[in-house]
Amino acid sequence: MNTKPLNSKSLRRGRPAALVLAVVAASTVALVSCGDDNDNSGSSSSQAATPPTASFSGMTPSALKSAASSAVASARAAASASASSASAAASSFEASVSAEVARASKDAQNELKDVKGQGNAMSEVAMTGKPRAQTSGLLAVLVTITNKTDKKASYAVQVDFLDSAGKVVETRYVGAENLAPGAKAQPVAISTKPPEPVLTPKLAKAQRY
């Protein structure tokens, strides 16, 4: 077999091609190696780089403001509805007590408007709270008026309803007409305010006339 000796020119032509192949092969190995490393640690790196979402509301500042405004409006509407409901219940309860009591209440208010101080009949009037189960959940007091004189008399009574600070938030009037000596009358004073906050009834005036 005849072999031709390789001259220096042939060697020089072959070296660049071999060098290129070696570089490509090394690059391929490097790429595969990097790919394997990323596969093993990529998920943990990705998770670490992603901020946790549990502490976020998922709402923009403007959306939060809108939600807050909506909540306030809803609370106000609920309070208004509660007050309206209480007023309606009070009116219904008063109507069931009697129309005569409502008329006497108006007369009592007129009689007391010019009375100074607590009036002349505080010792002839007492109050007892009525169970809310009997008054549609409203605050109501049974006012017992006793004619302790020896003559027939009429009475006008003012009941104030106070909040926890002692401020009068509502005033109601009841009365009794032409009570015989020793006789009693028991009108009911009803608050039209919602059950909360709790109010305290107070006997403010009682006038015999």
Tab-separated table of C-alpha atoms in Angstrom:
chain	number	residue	atom	x	y	z
A	1	MET	CA	0.000	0.000	0.000
A	2	ASN	CA	1.367	3.364	-1.068
A	3	THR	CA	1.044	6.214	1.319
A	4	LYS	CA	1.877	9.692	0.455
A	5	PRO	CA	3.664	11.627	3.031
A	6	LEU	CA	1.674	14.525	4.473
A	7	ASN	CA	3.322	17.729	3.731
A	8	SER	CA	3.122	20.767	5.888
A	9	LYS	CA	0.475	22.346	3.631
A	10	SER	CA	-1.984	19.495	4.164
A	11	LEU	CA	-1.537	19.706	7.919
A	12	ARG	CA	-2.170	23.392	7.903
A	13	ARG	CA	-5.390	22.941	5.907
A	14	GLY	CA	-6.719	20.211	8.226
A	15	ARG	CA	-6.085	21.942	11.553
A	16	PRO	CA	-8.700	24.724	11.251
A	17	ALA	CA	-11.476	22.243	10.455
A	18	ALA	CA	-10.561	20.023	13.394
A	19	LEU	CA	-10.357	23.046	15.663
A	20	VAL	CA	-13.846	24.171	14.623
A	21	LEU	CA	-15.267	20.731	15.321
A	22	ALA	CA	-13.670	20.664	18.754
A	23	VAL	CA	-15.097	24.098	19.664
A	24	VAL	CA	-18.616	23.099	18.512
A	25	ALA	CA	-18.463	19.883	20.519
A	26	ALA	CA	-17.320	21.702	23.657
A	27	SER	CA	-20.062	24.263	23.264
A	28	THR	CA	-22.685	21.538	22.906
A	29	VAL	CA	-21.489	19.837	26.088
A	30	ALA	CA	-21.546	23.143	27.926
A	31	LEU	CA	-25.081	23.873	26.765
A	32	VAL	CA	-26.321	20.447	27.807
A	33	SER	CA	-24.657	20.849	31.201
A	34	CYS	CA	-26.254	24.263	31.733
A	35	GLY	CA	-29.609	22.887	30.690
A	36	ASP	CA	-29.356	20.108	33.272
A	37	ASP	CA	-28.434	22.552	36.021
A	38	ASN	CA	-31.378	24.820	35.184
A	39	ASP	CA	-33.760	21.863	35.174
A	40	ASN	CA	-32.668	20.848	38.664
A	41	SER	CA	-32.750	24.263	40.304
A	42	GLY	CA	-35.023	26.285	38.016
A	43	SER	CA	-38.200	25.651	39.954
A	44	SER	CA	-36.746	26.726	43.303
A	45	SER	CA	-35.129	29.815	41.770
A	46	SER	CA	-38.384	30.741	40.090
A	47	GLN	CA	-40.328	30.320	43.318
A	48	ALA	CA	-37.835	32.352	45.300
A	49	ALA	CA	-38.013	35.166	42.757
A	50	THR	CA	-41.822	35.269	42.812
A	51	PRO	CA	-43.209	37.335	45.732
A	52	PRO	CA	-45.831	35.609	47.883
A	53	THR	CA	-49.371	36.679	47.071
A	54	ALA	CA	-51.051	35.747	50.335
A	55	SER	CA	-50.461	39.211	51.784
A	56	PHE	CA	-51.926	41.014	48.787
A	57	SER	CA	-55.613	41.884	48.570
A	58	GLY	CA	-55.594	41.682	44.808
A	59	MET	CA	-57.214	45.126	44.649
A	60	THR	CA	-55.778	48.412	43.482
A	61	PRO	CA	-55.837	51.446	45.831
A	62	SER	CA	-58.759	52.926	43.908
A	63	ALA	CA	-60.678	49.652	44.176
A	64	LEU	CA	-60.005	49.496	47.921
A	65	LYS	CA	-61.267	53.061	48.330
A	66	SER	CA	-64.379	52.214	46.359
A	67	ALA	CA	-64.970	49.110	48.477
A	68	ALA	CA	-64.578	51.133	51.686
A	69	SER	CA	-67.044	53.761	50.458
A	70	SER	CA	-69.484	51.013	49.545
A	71	ALA	CA	-69.159	49.485	53.030
A	72	VAL	CA	-69.830	52.861	54.698
A	73	ALA	CA	-72.858	53.469	52.488
A	74	SER	CA	-74.143	49.982	53.269
A	75	ALA	CA	-73.717	50.536	57.034
A	76	ARG	CA	-75.563	53.865	56.844
A	77	ALA	CA	-78.375	52.292	54.854
A	78	ALA	CA	-78.641	49.472	57.401
A	79	ALA	CA	-78.776	51.969	60.296
A	80	SER	CA	-81.429	54.005	58.501
A	81	ALA	CA	-83.440	50.881	57.749
A	82	SER	CA	-83.158	49.812	61.391
A	83	ALA	CA	-84.386	53.206	62.604
A	84	SER	CA	-87.280	53.170	60.126
A	85	SER	CA	-88.189	49.644	61.177
A	86	ALA	CA	-88.139	50.608	64.855
A	87	SER	CA	-90.307	53.637	64.190
A	88	ALA	CA	-92.800	51.546	62.220
A	89	ALA	CA	-92.893	48.914	64.966
A	90	ALA	CA	-93.458	51.610	67.585
A	91	SER	CA	-96.309	53.103	65.594
A	92	SER	CA	-97.858	49.665	65.186
A	93	PHE	CA	-97.484	48.893	68.886
A	94	GLU	CA	-98.934	52.264	69.877
A	95	ALA	CA	-101.867	51.701	67.577
A	96	SER	CA	-102.489	48.340	69.217
A	97	VAL	CA	-102.400	49.938	72.680
A	98	SER	CA	-105.244	52.271	71.710
A	99	ALA	CA	-106.111	55.423	69.812
A	100	GLU	CA	-107.345	56.923	73.073
A	101	VAL	CA	-103.818	56.690	74.526
A	102	ALA	CA	-102.446	58.571	71.491
A	103	ARG	CA	-104.982	61.357	72.022
A	104	ALA	CA	-104.155	61.517	75.738
A	105	SER	CA	-100.467	61.766	74.829
A	106	LYS	CA	-101.123	64.854	72.725
A	107	ASP	CA	-103.172	66.423	75.506
A	108	ALA	CA	-100.428	65.659	78.049
A	109	GLN	CA	-97.796	67.325	75.883
A	110	ASN	CA	-99.918	70.464	75.595
A	111	GLU	CA	-100.557	70.496	79.351
A	112	LEU	CA	-96.857	70.172	80.231
A	113	LYS	CA	-95.421	72.766	77.873
A	114	ASP	CA	-95.840	75.579	80.402
A	115	VAL	CA	-95.012	73.551	83.533
A	116	LYS	CA	-91.885	74.661	85.363
A	117	GLY	CA	-89.731	72.100	87.146
A	118	GLN	CA	-90.941	68.519	87.583
A	119	GLY	CA	-94.585	69.331	88.221
A	120	ASN	CA	-96.868	68.733	91.238
A	121	ALA	CA	-97.554	64.994	90.870
A	122	MET	CA	-94.190	63.174	90.809
A	123	SER	CA	-95.163	61.215	93.951
A	124	GLU	CA	-98.306	59.899	92.223
A	125	VAL	CA	-96.496	58.367	89.248
A	126	ALA	CA	-94.284	55.253	88.945
A	127	MET	CA	-92.702	53.425	85.998
A	128	THR	CA	-92.100	49.745	85.218
A	129	GLY	CA	-90.279	48.383	82.187
A	130	LYS	CA	-92.233	46.103	79.845
A	131	PRO	CA	-90.622	42.914	78.424
A	132	ARG	CA	-89.382	43.518	74.871
A	133	ALA	CA	-91.050	40.276	73.825
A	134	GLN	CA	-94.368	42.074	74.324
A	135	THR	CA	-93.377	45.275	72.521
A	136	SER	CA	-91.906	44.069	69.213
A	137	GLY	CA	-88.429	44.459	70.724
A	138	LEU	CA	-88.917	48.144	71.546
A	139	LEU	CA	-88.130	49.909	74.801
A	140	ALA	CA	-91.424	50.641	76.545
A	141	VAL	CA	-92.394	51.522	80.101
A	142	LEU	CA	-95.665	51.071	81.888
A	143	VAL	CA	-96.511	54.356	83.627
A	144	THR	CA	-98.711	53.860	86.671
A	145	ILE	CA	-100.639	56.967	87.670
A	146	THR	CA	-102.498	56.894	90.997
A	147	ASN	CA	-104.834	59.671	92.095
A	148	LYS	CA	-103.892	60.092	95.739
A	149	THR	CA	-106.167	63.071	96.269
A	150	ASP	CA	-109.807	63.122	97.401
A	151	LYS	CA	-111.006	64.694	94.175
A	152	LYS	CA	-111.258	63.632	90.581
A	153	ALA	CA	-108.126	64.728	88.651
A	154	SER	CA	-106.323	64.494	85.337
A	155	TYR	CA	-102.583	63.871	84.854
A	156	ALA	CA	-99.898	64.632	82.288
A	157	VAL	CA	-96.581	62.771	82.385
A	158	GLN	CA	-93.308	63.287	80.490
A	159	VAL	CA	-90.868	60.381	80.073
A	160	ASP	CA	-87.376	61.077	78.714
A	161	PHE	CA	-85.173	58.408	77.140
A	162	LEU	CA	-81.478	58.970	77.855
A	163	ASP	CA	-78.342	57.554	76.235
A	164	SER	CA	-75.305	56.268	78.169
A	165	ALA	CA	-73.985	59.844	78.509
A	166	GLY	CA	-77.206	61.038	80.129
A	167	LYS	CA	-78.328	62.990	77.075
A	168	VAL	CA	-82.034	63.069	76.256
A	169	VAL	CA	-82.481	61.539	72.815
A	170	GLU	CA	-86.250	61.179	72.866
A	171	THR	CA	-89.248	62.409	74.877
A	172	ARG	CA	-92.651	60.759	75.099
A	173	TYR	CA	-95.868	61.926	76.791
A	174	VAL	CA	-98.662	59.969	78.420
A	175	GLY	CA	-101.630	60.974	80.514
A	176	ALA	CA	-104.875	60.065	82.213
A	177	GLU	CA	-108.074	62.077	82.455
A	178	ASN	CA	-110.722	62.297	85.145
A	179	LEU	CA	-109.283	59.725	87.527
A	180	ALA	CA	-111.454	59.168	90.545
A	181	PRO	CA	-109.849	59.407	93.991
A	182	GLY	CA	-107.714	56.314	94.586
A	183	ALA	CA	-108.081	55.167	90.967
A	184	LYS	CA	-105.167	54.128	88.730
A	185	ALA	CA	-104.323	54.434	85.051
A	186	GLN	CA	-101.448	52.642	83.268
A	187	PRO	CA	-100.562	54.215	79.916
A	188	VAL	CA	-97.457	53.018	78.048
A	189	ALA	CA	-94.570	55.266	76.972
A	190	ILE	CA	-92.802	53.795	73.949
A	191	SER	CA	-89.421	54.754	72.493
A	192	THR	CA	-89.274	54.800	68.700
A	193	LYS	CA	-85.468	54.477	68.662
A	194	PRO	CA	-83.648	51.272	67.597
A	195	PRO	CA	-82.793	48.740	70.359
A	196	GLU	CA	-79.116	49.701	70.112
A	197	PRO	CA	-77.652	51.742	71.707
A	198	VAL	CA	-79.645	50.946	74.835
A	199	LEU	CA	-81.576	53.894	76.286
A	200	THR	CA	-82.707	54.495	79.867
A	201	PRO	CA	-86.199	55.838	80.629
A	202	LYS	CA	-86.528	58.651	83.164
A	203	LEU	CA	-89.600	60.206	84.708
A	204	ALA	CA	-89.078	63.895	83.890
A	205	LYS	CA	-92.388	65.596	84.746
A	206	ALA	CA	-95.766	64.751	86.221
A	207	GLN	CA	-98.502	67.307	86.514
A	208	ARG	CA	-101.935	66.994	88.094
A	209	TYR	CA	-104.596	69.360	86.774
